[in-house]
XYZ file of C-alpha atoms in Angstrom:
773
model
C -23.234 -25.315 -26.182
C -19.349 -24.883 -25.260
C -19.269 -21.840 -27.247
C -22.180 -20.714 -24.839
C -20.214 -21.167 -21.599
C -16.649 -19.970 -22.202
C -14.800 -17.474 -20.291
C -11.988 -15.195 -20.928
C -9.013 -17.521 -19.841
C -6.011 -16.167 -18.597
C -2.084 -17.343 -19.753
C 1.250 -16.274 -18.105
C 4.576 -16.542 -18.738
C 6.939 -19.154 -16.035
C 9.002 -17.204 -13.677
C 11.723 -18.026 -10.717
C 9.153 -17.472 -7.466
C 10.114 -14.456 -5.638
C 9.782 -13.518 -1.544
C 6.953 -11.575 -0.863
C 8.327 -7.955 0.740
C 7.137 -8.574 5.030
C 5.607 -4.978 5.673
C 3.121 -5.664 2.514
C 1.775 -9.642 3.521
C -0.982 -10.580 4.677
C -0.977 -12.895 8.203
C -1.454 -16.175 7.462
C -4.434 -18.045 8.486
C -4.671 -21.190 8.783
C -6.546 -23.445 6.353
C -10.521 -23.020 8.025
C -9.813 -18.802 7.701
C -8.265 -18.063 5.368
C -10.868 -17.315 2.596
C -9.825 -16.459 -0.866
C -12.340 -13.891 -1.092
C -10.731 -12.328 2.165
C -7.166 -12.580 1.442
C -5.362 -9.048 -0.026
C -4.807 -10.422 -3.011
C -2.389 -7.886 -4.125
C -1.496 -7.571 -7.759
C 1.934 -6.716 -6.768
C 2.044 -10.481 -4.794
C 0.672 -12.291 -7.787
C 3.784 -14.859 -9.748
C 3.402 -12.702 -12.640
C 6.497 -11.807 -11.296
C 9.025 -10.600 -14.493
C 12.546 -11.880 -14.572
C 15.059 -9.591 -16.522
C 18.409 -12.161 -15.619
C 18.921 -14.293 -13.134
C 19.778 -11.275 -10.707
C 15.741 -10.121 -11.265
C 13.789 -12.988 -10.172
C 15.935 -13.619 -6.994
C 14.395 -9.806 -6.516
C 11.394 -8.327 -4.555
C 9.219 -6.174 -6.291
C 9.821 -2.993 -4.846
C 7.367 -1.645 -2.088
C 5.117 0.874 -3.564
C 5.349 2.762 0.422
C 9.631 3.196 -0.733
C 10.747 7.108 -0.527
C 7.048 7.307 1.094
C 7.638 10.848 3.233
C 5.849 9.933 6.514
C 4.543 13.133 8.687
C 4.432 12.206 12.312
C 1.866 14.277 13.601
C 1.621 17.707 15.157
C 2.147 18.756 17.925
C -0.514 21.038 19.742
C 2.651 23.953 20.195
C -0.007 26.952 20.569
C -1.277 26.126 24.061
C 0.761 27.212 27.029
C 1.310 25.171 29.411
C -0.990 26.029 31.846
C -3.360 25.905 29.565
C -2.627 22.657 28.503
C -2.975 20.425 31.708
C -6.707 21.803 32.175
C -8.200 20.818 28.801
C -5.822 16.864 28.814
C -8.858 15.443 30.096
C -10.820 16.156 27.511
C -9.969 17.890 23.770
C -6.265 16.017 22.916
C -3.992 18.704 22.209
C -3.049 16.863 18.727
C -6.972 17.643 18.449
C -5.900 19.135 14.619
C -4.509 16.182 13.390
C -7.276 14.230 13.050
C -10.653 15.377 10.923
C -13.289 13.078 12.011
C -16.855 15.190 11.098
C -17.521 14.819 8.243
C -18.824 17.985 6.160
C -21.270 15.767 3.992
C -23.008 18.686 1.668
C -23.143 22.198 1.692
C -25.370 22.469 4.070
C -24.739 19.934 6.637
C -21.770 18.337 8.655
C -21.788 14.933 9.956
C -20.213 13.999 13.263
C -19.763 10.886 15.519
C -20.515 12.822 19.497
C -22.597 11.934 22.916
C -25.220 13.310 23.607
C -23.878 15.295 26.612
C -22.576 17.273 24.210
C -25.375 20.319 23.564
C -23.684 23.022 21.416
C -21.511 22.405 18.296
C -20.169 25.078 16.277
C -17.419 25.975 12.996
C -14.521 27.648 13.030
C -12.653 28.904 9.936
C -8.815 30.410 9.285
C -7.448 31.377 6.535
C -4.002 31.729 7.741
C -4.214 28.099 9.401
C -4.010 29.785 13.149
C -7.258 27.864 14.639
C -5.597 27.235 18.340
C -7.535 26.128 21.819
C -7.968 27.718 24.795
C -9.076 27.666 28.011
C -12.121 29.682 26.244
C -12.436 27.007 23.130
C -10.796 27.105 19.484
C -9.780 31.131 18.945
C -7.671 31.868 16.071
C -10.984 32.162 13.787
C -12.082 34.137 10.889
C -15.237 32.666 11.081
C -17.423 31.245 13.753
C -20.507 29.537 13.645
C -23.232 28.260 16.197
C -24.738 24.783 14.088
C -27.939 23.224 14.948
C -29.237 20.488 15.041
C -30.760 17.721 12.275
C -32.767 15.789 13.577
C -34.006 13.839 10.093
C -30.597 12.223 9.947
C -28.378 12.066 6.587
C -29.727 12.350 3.177
C -30.308 9.195 1.426
C -28.134 10.117 -1.691
C -25.437 10.862 0.929
C -25.359 7.067 3.654
C -25.211 5.887 -0.360
C -21.835 7.604 -1.057
C -20.890 7.260 2.656
C -22.813 4.246 4.364
C -19.972 4.305 7.790
C -20.905 6.996 9.032
C -24.807 6.717 8.271
C -25.167 7.436 12.499
C -24.046 10.100 12.827
C -25.652 12.942 14.056
C -25.985 15.850 11.761
C -25.960 19.306 11.830
C -26.873 22.133 9.874
C -25.281 25.096 8.435
C -27.128 28.895 7.466
C -27.939 28.378 3.510
C -26.504 31.777 3.669
C -23.060 30.837 4.110
C -19.594 31.110 1.803
C -18.944 27.756 1.804
C -17.253 28.465 -1.934
C -14.652 30.531 0.275
C -14.626 28.488 3.520
C -13.548 25.680 2.099
C -9.800 26.883 1.192
C -9.231 27.781 5.065
C -8.467 25.513 8.111
C -11.632 24.182 9.301
C -12.423 22.721 12.858
C -15.985 21.931 14.437
C -16.162 22.516 18.444
C -18.609 20.947 20.733
C -19.227 22.329 24.013
C -21.132 21.170 27.284
C -24.433 23.123 29.249
C -21.060 24.698 30.901
C -19.177 26.278 28.021
C -16.726 24.177 28.550
C -15.353 22.811 25.409
C -15.305 18.094 25.200
C -15.078 17.795 21.438
C -12.929 19.344 18.613
C -11.278 17.664 14.960
C -10.836 18.832 11.874
C -13.160 17.878 8.931
C -13.209 15.517 5.629
C -14.074 17.251 3.030
C -14.679 15.622 0.042
C -18.578 15.541 0.200
C -19.362 19.169 0.198
C -16.183 19.126 -2.967
C -18.705 16.807 -5.322
C -21.669 18.767 -4.095
C -20.360 22.397 -4.845
C -17.478 21.327 -7.150
C -18.458 18.405 -8.982
C -16.969 19.141 -12.455
C -17.575 18.333 -16.062
C -15.927 20.778 -18.237
C -12.292 20.351 -19.799
C -8.843 19.829 -17.592
C -4.965 20.268 -18.655
C -4.922 21.448 -22.021
C -6.758 22.645 -24.753
C -5.777 23.640 -27.668
C -7.201 25.210 -29.979
C -5.498 26.674 -32.900
C -4.442 29.815 -32.107
C -3.804 29.564 -28.383
C -3.513 26.936 -25.235
C -5.717 26.721 -21.822
C -4.587 25.311 -19.328
C -7.483 23.731 -16.422
C -7.092 22.782 -12.993
C -9.354 21.309 -10.234
C -8.443 22.797 -7.450
C -11.471 24.504 -5.563
C -9.710 25.055 -2.063
C -6.360 26.795 -3.467
C -5.817 30.248 -1.878
C -4.139 30.940 -5.374
C -2.042 29.046 -8.582
C 0.421 29.757 -10.363
C 1.633 28.071 -13.347
C 5.723 28.501 -14.046
C 7.569 27.951 -17.734
C 10.536 26.403 -18.914
C 11.936 25.846 -21.870
C 14.746 23.058 -20.477
C 12.657 19.707 -19.284
C 14.995 19.703 -16.070
C 16.749 23.273 -14.553
C 16.872 25.899 -16.976
C 15.694 29.898 -16.031
C 12.819 30.011 -15.342
C 10.836 31.376 -18.654
C 7.859 33.071 -17.475
C 4.356 32.894 -13.902
C 1.206 33.176 -14.150
C -1.733 34.153 -12.474
C -4.285 31.388 -13.209
C -8.209 32.852 -13.063
C -10.846 30.834 -10.343
C -14.025 29.970 -12.219
C -16.606 27.671 -9.456
C -13.410 25.799 -8.268
C -11.133 25.323 -11.385
C -8.445 27.640 -12.451
C -7.588 28.557 -15.397
C -4.695 30.697 -18.201
C -4.936 30.673 -21.593
C -1.474 31.817 -23.790
C -0.459 31.438 -26.970
C -0.155 27.839 -29.127
C 3.660 29.017 -28.667
C 2.728 27.557 -25.424
C 3.020 24.140 -27.056
C 6.152 22.026 -26.361
C 7.299 24.285 -23.305
C 7.602 22.366 -19.591
C 5.346 23.595 -16.586
C 4.687 23.089 -13.166
C 1.899 24.842 -10.807
C 2.644 26.547 -7.368
C -0.676 25.441 -5.351
C -0.919 27.699 -2.404
C -3.604 24.973 -0.002
C -4.413 24.692 3.152
C -2.691 20.246 3.362
C -3.873 19.040 7.035
C -0.891 17.501 7.319
C 0.972 20.147 8.002
C -1.709 22.082 9.423
C -0.970 25.162 7.434
C -0.953 27.041 4.233
C 1.939 26.031 1.578
C 2.851 26.291 -1.487
C 2.655 23.005 -3.794
C 5.023 22.578 -6.718
C 3.190 19.855 -8.362
C 2.564 18.669 -12.106
C -0.588 18.872 -13.799
C -2.661 15.669 -12.935
C -4.280 15.394 -16.112
C -0.848 15.426 -17.886
C -0.033 13.895 -21.747
C 3.478 14.725 -21.441
C 6.147 14.654 -18.870
C 9.430 15.554 -18.407
C 12.447 12.745 -16.770
C 10.762 11.042 -13.754
C 8.335 13.537 -13.964
C 8.976 16.714 -12.398
C 7.743 18.609 -15.109
C 4.459 18.592 -17.359
C 5.062 18.776 -20.862
C 2.777 20.773 -23.038
C 1.914 18.687 -25.964
C -1.417 18.153 -28.331
C -1.483 14.012 -29.095
C -3.360 14.496 -31.872
C -0.019 16.358 -33.693
C 0.960 14.350 -36.372
C 4.518 14.418 -35.654
C 3.298 12.180 -32.318
C 2.122 9.484 -34.791
C 3.523 6.690 -36.845
C 2.665 6.467 -40.165
C -0.812 4.356 -41.012
C -2.010 4.901 -37.325
C -5.496 7.028 -37.865
C -6.101 3.930 -39.908
C -5.488 1.489 -37.270
C -8.870 0.632 -36.063
C -8.972 -1.054 -39.377
C -6.390 -2.975 -38.961
C -6.884 -4.391 -35.259
C -6.878 -8.124 -35.180
C -10.661 -10.137 -35.278
C -12.361 -10.605 -32.136
C -16.062 -11.945 -32.773
C -16.625 -11.924 -28.756
C -15.084 -11.745 -25.568
C -15.101 -14.732 -24.527
C -13.126 -16.219 -27.197
C -10.159 -13.905 -25.216
C -6.798 -16.237 -23.707
C -4.531 -13.692 -22.460
C -0.683 -13.949 -22.048
C 0.829 -11.441 -19.338
C 4.096 -9.888 -20.390
C 6.493 -6.839 -18.172
C 7.536 -5.362 -21.026
C 11.345 -4.919 -19.689
C 11.483 -8.213 -19.423
C 9.925 -8.988 -22.390
C 13.540 -7.591 -24.258
C 16.028 -6.733 -21.452
C 18.399 -9.115 -22.319
C 17.339 -10.328 -25.613
C 20.620 -10.197 -28.263
C 18.292 -10.406 -31.318
C 17.259 -6.513 -29.696
C 18.685 -2.857 -30.188
C 21.120 -1.915 -27.104
C 18.300 1.323 -27.588
C 15.613 -1.031 -28.015
C 16.224 -2.953 -24.959
C 13.900 -3.237 -22.449
C 11.506 -0.885 -24.231
C 8.349 -0.374 -26.163
C 10.088 -0.210 -29.226
C 11.172 -4.044 -28.459
C 7.597 -5.200 -30.203
C 8.290 -3.718 -32.792
C 11.874 -5.852 -34.004
C 10.303 -8.384 -35.949
C 13.041 -10.897 -36.445
C 14.421 -10.693 -32.685
C 13.585 -14.230 -30.006
C 10.529 -12.409 -28.392
C 8.381 -10.846 -30.918
C 9.346 -14.328 -32.523
C 7.922 -15.936 -29.745
C 4.562 -13.760 -29.328
C 3.722 -14.327 -33.370
C 3.709 -18.886 -31.830
C 1.316 -17.540 -29.537
C -0.899 -15.697 -31.534
C -0.769 -18.607 -33.799
C -1.938 -20.991 -31.633
C -4.816 -19.099 -30.810
C -3.223 -16.366 -28.390
C -5.065 -13.071 -29.169
C -3.922 -10.580 -26.193
C -1.218 -8.954 -24.393
C -1.401 -7.846 -20.872
C 1.699 -4.917 -20.503
C 2.548 -4.702 -16.331
C 1.733 -1.102 -15.022
C 3.540 1.385 -18.222
C 2.670 4.297 -17.118
C 4.778 6.739 -14.678
C 5.804 4.971 -11.257
C 7.613 6.125 -8.879
C 10.751 3.174 -8.566
C 12.528 3.578 -11.814
C 14.880 6.193 -13.031
C 14.296 7.260 -16.571
C 17.372 8.573 -16.465
C 19.159 4.800 -17.189
C 22.719 6.236 -16.619
C 21.597 6.020 -13.079
C 21.032 2.628 -13.033
C 22.918 0.423 -11.171
C 23.375 -3.305 -12.709
C 24.891 -5.956 -10.993
C 27.848 -8.233 -12.752
C 26.454 -11.574 -14.209
C 29.510 -12.624 -15.836
C 30.370 -13.101 -10.777
C 26.496 -14.288 -10.792
C 27.171 -17.062 -12.870
C 29.516 -18.676 -10.747
C 28.374 -18.886 -7.568
C 26.913 -22.278 -6.610
C 22.780 -21.931 -7.295
C 22.568 -22.747 -3.000
C 24.733 -19.364 -2.526
C 22.666 -16.411 -0.957
C 24.730 -14.058 -2.769
C 23.087 -13.341 -5.232
C 20.042 -12.419 -3.884
C 22.304 -10.536 -1.281
C 24.157 -8.459 -5.048
C 20.234 -7.987 -5.536
C 19.366 -6.001 -2.609
C 21.672 -3.619 -2.787
C 21.257 -2.382 -5.890
C 16.850 -2.350 -5.763
C 16.615 0.820 -5.781
C 18.943 2.065 -8.119
C 18.333 -0.349 -10.435
C 16.280 -0.405 -13.196
C 13.676 -3.528 -12.187
C 10.572 -2.822 -11.130
C 7.042 -3.810 -11.031
C 4.945 -0.509 -11.615
C 2.425 -0.885 -9.018
C 3.619 2.939 -7.761
C 1.425 4.938 -9.657
C 2.619 8.969 -9.789
C 0.773 9.796 -12.958
C -1.774 7.502 -15.281
C -1.849 9.168 -18.545
C 1.625 8.931 -19.495
C 3.992 5.999 -21.224
C 6.339 5.579 -18.023
C 9.367 7.834 -19.364
C 12.400 4.476 -18.305
C 10.267 2.198 -21.563
C 11.350 4.718 -24.309
C 14.324 5.866 -25.972
C 14.817 9.812 -24.546
C 12.889 10.277 -21.762
C 11.993 13.872 -22.539
C 10.069 14.918 -25.287
C 8.213 12.854 -27.233
C 9.346 9.875 -27.388
C 7.837 7.963 -25.332
C 4.374 9.031 -27.020
C 5.550 8.127 -29.692
C 7.410 4.497 -29.263
C 4.332 3.408 -27.151
C 2.478 3.720 -30.442
C 4.516 1.987 -32.347
C 4.307 -1.174 -29.314
C 0.981 -0.679 -29.896
C 0.553 -0.280 -34.086
C 2.997 -3.297 -34.044
C 1.211 -5.605 -31.826
C -2.102 -5.340 -33.722
C -0.049 -6.067 -36.972
C 1.003 -8.957 -35.141
C -2.774 -10.564 -34.551
C -2.440 -9.379 -31.016
C -5.027 -6.765 -29.170
C -3.177 -4.573 -26.152
C -4.376 -4.922 -22.032
C -3.271 -2.385 -19.988
C -2.623 -2.900 -15.862
C -4.279 0.091 -14.645
C -3.662 0.966 -10.993
C -6.488 3.317 -9.484
C -6.642 1.619 -6.055
C -3.723 3.997 -5.228
C -0.998 6.318 -5.438
C 2.380 6.384 -4.701
C 2.519 9.228 -2.762
C 0.364 12.257 -0.367
C 1.357 15.344 1.704
C 2.708 18.467 0.556
C 7.001 17.531 -0.071
C 7.250 13.834 -1.560
C 8.260 14.850 -4.994
C 5.655 11.312 -6.544
C 2.942 13.333 -4.503
C 0.379 14.937 -8.130
C -3.228 14.791 -6.632
C -3.014 14.993 -2.626
C -0.441 18.786 -3.270
C -3.337 20.053 -5.911
C -6.719 19.081 -3.162
C -5.586 17.933 -0.085
C -7.683 14.907 1.766
C -9.928 14.261 -1.494
C -8.746 12.151 -3.766
C -7.969 9.233 -1.080
C -9.970 7.725 0.991
C -9.262 8.020 4.526
C -10.860 6.289 8.141
C -13.378 8.344 10.065
C -10.343 9.323 12.425
C -8.807 10.791 9.146
C -5.644 9.353 8.636
C -5.495 7.531 4.898
C -6.311 4.505 4.098
C -3.478 2.366 3.462
C -5.621 -0.959 2.044
C -3.931 -1.902 -0.890
C -0.497 -0.726 0.294
C -0.235 2.935 0.602
C -1.956 5.851 -0.060
C -5.743 4.436 -1.026
C -7.683 5.875 -3.378
C -10.991 7.225 -3.121
C -13.199 6.459 -6.417
C -16.434 7.300 -4.665
C -16.107 11.307 -4.187
C -17.004 12.398 -8.083
C -13.828 14.147 -9.234
C -11.279 10.830 -8.453
C -14.256 8.631 -10.101
C -14.116 11.493 -13.036
C -10.637 11.143 -12.949
C -10.610 7.533 -13.386
C -13.241 7.424 -15.851
C -11.206 9.950 -17.863
C -6.974 8.516 -17.989
C -9.879 5.280 -19.234
C -10.701 7.368 -22.121
C -7.626 8.678 -23.345
C -5.704 5.639 -23.227
C -8.270 4.008 -25.800
C -8.843 7.543 -28.048
C -5.162 8.386 -27.979
C -3.596 5.100 -27.327
C -5.917 2.513 -29.332
C -5.723 0.728 -26.166
C -7.426 -3.203 -27.113
C -8.459 -3.250 -22.747
C -8.038 -2.791 -19.238
C -6.592 -5.130 -16.927
C -7.529 -3.758 -12.517
C -5.472 -4.046 -9.796
C -7.731 -4.325 -7.069
C -10.477 -3.485 -8.716
C -12.986 -3.939 -5.590
C -10.894 -1.140 -4.015
C -13.049 0.918 -7.034
C -16.969 1.638 -7.211
C -18.876 -0.138 -8.626
C -20.109 2.748 -10.077
C -16.678 3.969 -11.333
C -16.722 0.805 -13.397
C -20.344 1.118 -15.016
C -19.356 4.203 -16.057
C -15.783 3.490 -17.097
C -17.666 0.544 -19.264
C -20.075 2.444 -21.183
C -17.551 5.518 -21.494
C -14.914 3.093 -23.550
C -17.826 1.719 -25.887
C -19.519 4.432 -25.869
C -16.281 5.001 -28.175
C -16.880 4.794 -32.109
C -14.598 4.386 -35.086
C -16.013 8.062 -37.447
C -15.994 9.719 -34.237
C -13.166 9.054 -31.627
C -11.328 6.538 -33.937
C -10.975 3.383 -31.575
C -14.552 0.863 -32.182
C -14.980 1.291 -28.147
C -17.549 -2.344 -28.711
C -14.368 -4.161 -28.877
C -12.705 -3.092 -25.181
C -12.767 -5.394 -22.662
C -12.156 -4.626 -19.234
C -11.347 -7.223 -16.459
C -10.211 -7.485 -12.930
C -8.920 -8.898 -9.364
C -12.546 -8.473 -7.739
C -11.489 -9.142 -3.936
C -13.605 -7.244 -1.013
C -11.138 -6.514 2.078
C -10.231 -3.936 3.856
C -12.400 -0.665 4.245
C -14.233 -1.251 1.358
C -15.663 -4.802 2.090
C -18.903 -5.768 2.353
C -19.917 -2.501 0.807
C -18.732 -0.033 3.629
C -17.943 2.306 1.919
C -19.942 1.224 -1.035
C -21.330 -0.269 -3.420
C -17.666 -1.855 -4.577
C -16.493 -3.684 -7.650
C -16.700 -6.563 -5.906
C -17.158 -10.386 -7.770
C -20.351 -11.182 -5.833
C -21.461 -7.392 -7.471
C -20.635 -7.224 -11.018
C -23.068 -10.422 -12.615
C -24.755 -8.816 -14.974
C -22.341 -5.861 -16.017
C -20.014 -7.777 -18.166
C -16.591 -6.572 -16.488
C -14.735 -9.780 -15.831
C -13.229 -10.548 -12.863
C -10.489 -13.743 -11.929
C -12.165 -16.733 -10.761
C -9.999 -17.801 -7.380
C -12.342 -21.257 -7.399
C -11.183 -22.953 -10.351
C -7.664 -22.027 -9.198
C -7.415 -22.775 -5.597
C -8.958 -26.105 -6.945
C -6.517 -26.908 -9.481
C -3.700 -26.367 -7.444
C -4.754 -26.994 -3.690
C -5.622 -24.603 -1.138
C -6.101 -20.766 -1.681
C -2.559 -18.925 -2.021
C -2.048 -17.764 1.409
C -3.177 -21.832 3.049
C -0.605 -23.965 3.866
C 1.897 -24.266 0.630
C 1.612 -28.107 1.301
C -2.231 -28.521 0.663
C -3.125 -30.056 -2.665
C -5.181 -29.876 -5.037
C -7.477 -31.841 -8.166
C -3.446 -31.290 -10.597
C -1.216 -31.620 -7.566
C -1.619 -35.084 -5.928
C -5.443 -34.666 -3.318
C -5.554 -38.326 -2.404
C -4.246 -40.186 -4.863
C -0.508 -38.888 -3.809
C -0.030 -37.832 -0.499
C 3.192 -35.457 0.328
C 3.641 -35.715 3.636
C 0.962 -32.274 4.671
C -1.825 -33.981 6.848
C -5.384 -33.064 4.655
C -7.388 -35.591 6.910
C -7.583 -39.509 6.017
C -8.571 -41.419 3.086
C -12.418 -40.095 3.214
C -11.927 -36.897 3.732
C -9.564 -36.885 0.532
C -11.262 -37.737 -1.387
C -14.733 -35.655 -0.139
C -11.516 -32.742 -0.618
C -10.784 -33.812 -4.446
C -14.293 -34.604 -5.217
C -15.589 -30.875 -4.603
C -12.997 -29.755 -6.112
C -13.642 -31.317 -10.100
C -17.219 -29.856 -8.455
C -15.682 -26.641 -8.653
C -13.508 -26.577 -11.373
C -16.872 -27.855 -13.697
C -18.241 -25.202 -11.833
C -15.474 -23.246 -13.824
C -15.415 -24.370 -17.034
C -19.016 -23.755 -17.393
C -18.093 -19.962 -16.500
C -19.002 -20.106 -12.843
C -22.653 -19.213 -14.263
C -24.987 -19.007 -10.860
C -27.987 -20.472 -12.452
C -26.164 -23.297 -14.844
C -26.953 -26.670 -13.839
C -24.191 -29.709 -13.427
C -23.959 -32.951 -12.821
C -21.772 -32.694 -9.407
C -19.504 -36.361 -8.715
C -21.828 -38.154 -6.263
C -24.443 -37.699 -8.838
C -27.050 -34.953 -7.900
C -27.837 -31.926 -9.972
C -27.189 -27.642 -8.848
C -26.748 -24.714 -10.474
C -23.900 -23.106 -9.934
C -24.834 -21.364 -7.237
C -25.094 -23.915 -5.169
C -21.674 -25.164 -5.188
C -20.186 -23.302 -1.872
C -16.575 -22.767 -0.844
C -14.772 -22.994 2.529
C -16.074 -19.976 3.145
C -19.185 -20.482 2.520
C -19.741 -18.127 -0.567
C -21.178 -19.575 -4.023
C -18.930 -21.194 -5.972
C -21.241 -20.270 -9.756
C -21.863 -16.220 -9.233
C -21.904 -14.674 -12.989
C -24.690 -14.343 -15.241
C -22.440 -14.044 -19.178
C -19.725 -15.790 -19.917
C -17.558 -12.907 -20.276
C -17.514 -12.179 -15.953
C -14.982 -14.125 -15.576
C -11.405 -14.496 -16.138
C -9.537 -18.741 -15.299
C -6.286 -18.702 -14.577
C -4.417 -20.654 -12.621
C -0.971 -19.408 -12.732
C -1.049 -15.656 -11.518
C -1.766 -13.659 -9.378
C -0.198 -14.272 -5.788
C 3.711 -15.842 -4.554
C 4.897 -19.208 -6.816
C 4.325 -19.204 -10.847
C 2.469 -22.914 -12.111
C 5.517 -24.857 -12.109
C 7.203 -23.708 -9.223
C 3.976 -24.381 -6.756
C 3.474 -27.019 -8.718
C 7.117 -28.065 -7.467
C 6.250 -27.384 -3.911
C 3.011 -29.509 -3.383
C 4.145 -32.673 -5.166
C 5.910 -35.538 -3.214
C 9.651 -35.279 -3.851
C 10.166 -38.119 -6.409
C 7.799 -37.453 -8.743
C 10.625 -36.715 -11.648
C 10.720 -33.646 -13.733
C 8.545 -35.320 -16.851
C 5.162 -35.941 -14.310
C 5.401 -31.849 -12.545
C 5.505 -31.227 -16.563
C 2.440 -33.041 -17.520
C 0.533 -31.549 -14.768
C 1.550 -28.122 -15.592
C -0.153 -29.739 -18.770
C -3.268 -30.709 -17.291
C -3.556 -27.785 -15.527
C -3.141 -25.184 -18.131
C -5.933 -27.608 -20.234
C -8.423 -27.415 -18.276
C -7.719 -22.993 -18.156
C -7.673 -23.839 -22.252
C -11.424 -25.512 -22.214
C -12.976 -23.187 -20.190
C -12.150 -21.016 -23.537
C -14.441 -21.656 -26.966
C -12.776 -24.193 -28.955
C -11.715 -23.922 -31.481
C -12.778 -27.648 -32.971
C -15.799 -29.388 -31.280
């Protein structure tokens, strides 16, 4: 019985607290209005903060928007002043900067306009010359009168884009050459009965791109004995060239080749001697953020190798023998035994923090992948002890190519740790010194993705060439042989940059306006902090699944933790799980049935309440076998929520029994709160199963789903123990020991707080399978 109720749990290292960047902080709500299900529990706000030294433990994580180019809205400079004066009460002069209409299928456009607007026309310009005069839209190559579609949007379109379900619908002619028009600047304009233009806007085109160009064939580089083929999905591009270089940075251009397009996919075939070269694409495409056709220089979105800082793609075959450690192909047979996902116990760590200051690790390996391969280091010995105590998985914070850390370690700046150690603990100089170099040191949590499918170069001994690939594989192999499986922290919900100019912008250069989720005005959604991705779009969802498959097959990773998983569609997550679990030793070299996936199932922002489709949140995932973090048990143990008053106490931190001075209410109120917390913990110990019947503190019996949080949501909501991940020490603000120290009375000794710490972690441990019952 006990074993059937158990669920995966999360155990984390302790580290000092880090202040939340003010630009990312959600507003602090009163307790009664700060439900855990609404909080934007950004992974980069969590207390799994690494601390490579005293200095880094004082340093806030880099904000993902750091360095992001902000493109101002374009001014309407083409309209003469006298015409602008006539039009200013009808169509705004910057109308092209908005995209309020949606081209959802080849035949249909949705636009939220009034009944007074009696006719609608569609315009396209190959050179982006569209503008407005007193005669309406001018500068077009194509003009089409649209017909009203009285039946509204089809069901499948509403399921994909529920936020525009009530928009008016207009039909395009069946003979339309949509494939060519999608390479143009596009506008729709409406006119009144008097023939004057009343409204005009650009269009959002992901729907029609999916309708016409959804593609399941090869992407990136493919290899055979005689040749190499490049494939790039870029249906809106007017021209694509590939530029080859021998050097990772600088050097002469070896060759520029024009790619050929077939159904939106651009390709080029070359000799096998291409392998090992570096390349970039030149994509000539209309970019809506600057309202013009731009040649964007960009790396391959399906890159499997990169030069330093991701400036060029390294053309590499991951199946090459020289990229594999000895015994790599047989690693699947050496994986640590795992009988059930409910046996999982996870320890989060940061790759650089693990060894950056470990003097038992050689200098070249410190802070990198290879530190995990050194069998006698302090860090490895610590992991071995945890493994012997029952730890099963190590969760690595982001290890793909992210922005914010220079891959070239020679460019890093450092604080003088000797001088810092001389300062008193209450000095503010430490923080000032760290802040002064925080954008130029080697420290970053990594939640600002650029390219998902390549290991981060700063963790390798050489960011150019094969080292990052070979060393990452050696790390996975070493951890597996130590008895630990490896989980990767994946961040598919947002990107570090967008637009046509930023060096860290990739997807938005290749197919502008497609991969990023936009609001009804056409602006990029930023509820995950910046540049939200849109997995409801077919090729974005496909990219996620393809990337996960690469990490599972080519790097033999054992699990994935999804940052802000609620911003990814449930259908994408289910497809990812199905794809991963279909992998086999015989065919793929891995046992996919043992790959566990879980994430942050918070429901907030533009996707909340399924407003953008059914998303991967706690209440949408039961029955999928996908895990989500259990904030119910965390809040009951600690008290309040991460965005409630910091002194609110909970089951472990002295609620009702050891007041800390915060006004929780009278004794009867705090006693009721304490018993409620105990009930919530009991539900958590039973894996938050919605139908499991428990005895409450008042002696009555209830199902898990009949216990409620203070925002009225069910405490129990899962259908399987593997669908919950219990934890108390991560994913928002202070670490466990820090928050206990904050919430308990000041007269408590360190020993008292340690006992509370042990009680909290014991609650989590008891939610796992017990080895001795």
